[in-house]
Amino acid sequence: MELVTDAHGDAAPRLNDVAFTAAQALQHHATLMGEVVRMLCAGVVHGDLSEFNILLAHIPGESGEAGRDEPVIIDLPQAVDAAGNNHAQRMLMRDVGNLRDFFGQFAPTLLKTDYGPEIWQLYQRGLLSNETPLTGQFDRVHADVDMRAVLREIDDARAEDAARRLRMSAA
Ligand SMILES: Nc1ncnc2c1ncn2[C@@H]1O[C@H](COP(=O)(O)OP(=O)(O)O)[C@@H](O)[C@H]1O
Ligand SMILES: [Mg+2]
């Protein structure tokens, strides 16, 4: 990989060393969600994605035009196979959560987003492509939680606890 550079031609900084306006944070976050989706569509989850493994590259403008900054993801050796690795879902959630928390410092509206489960569910259902529009919202209850099963679990736990208390008081 060639050197990723800043506006002076020096090694580009990691995101953790840069401060952003809210608008920049939203833009870079959106770009990176697109990258996460592209990787997942290619069958890969980065697995260690955070502000420490993303550089802010400067892309020079053409013929006098102003250049722009663009995040470049590095440190991919530990990337995992999205379909074959049992931890892929958890890693994707963590990757996406890291980016939300980092950029959320600069654009707090991001802290209310939930792109991870939305992306994973689309992927699982075979509905994810590089063009899939994302909302950042995810309705956990209706999406994949079987409410009756959850209530049953709670009832079971309660019954178990009652039985345990009974045994203890009988002892
Ligand atoms: N400015 C840069 N341009 C190109 N590659 C870089 C740059 N900075 C770091 N890298 C490369 O990205 C990879 C990951 O770097 P780093 O996150 O520091 O590694 P680690 O997390 O294993 O300590 C390394 O191979 C490193 O050479
Ligand atoms: Mg690293």
PDB file of N, CA and C in Angstrom, residues 128 156 163 169:
ATOM      1  N   LEU A 128     -28.731  -6.798   0.758  1.00  0.00           N
ATOM      2  CA  LEU A 128     -27.755  -5.705   0.844  1.00  0.00           C
ATOM      3  C   LEU A 128     -26.960  -5.580  -0.452  1.00  0.00           C
ATOM      4  N   ASP A 156     -39.904 -18.265  32.943  1.00  0.00           N
ATOM      5  CA  ASP A 156     -39.099 -19.416  33.357  1.00  0.00           C
ATOM      6  C   ASP A 156     -38.117 -19.017  34.445  1.00  0.00           C
ATOM      7  N   ALA A 163     -38.625 -21.405  42.843  1.00  0.00           N
ATOM      8  CA  ALA A 163     -38.318 -22.779  43.268  1.00  0.00           C
ATOM      9  C   ALA A 163     -37.061 -22.793  44.132  1.00  0.00           C
ATOM     10  N   SER A 169     -35.656 -22.055  51.772  1.00  0.00           N
ATOM     11  CA  SER A 169     -36.411 -21.866  53.011  1.00  0.00           C
ATOM     12  C   SER A 169     -36.753 -23.224  53.630  1.00  0.00           C
TER      13      SER A 169
END
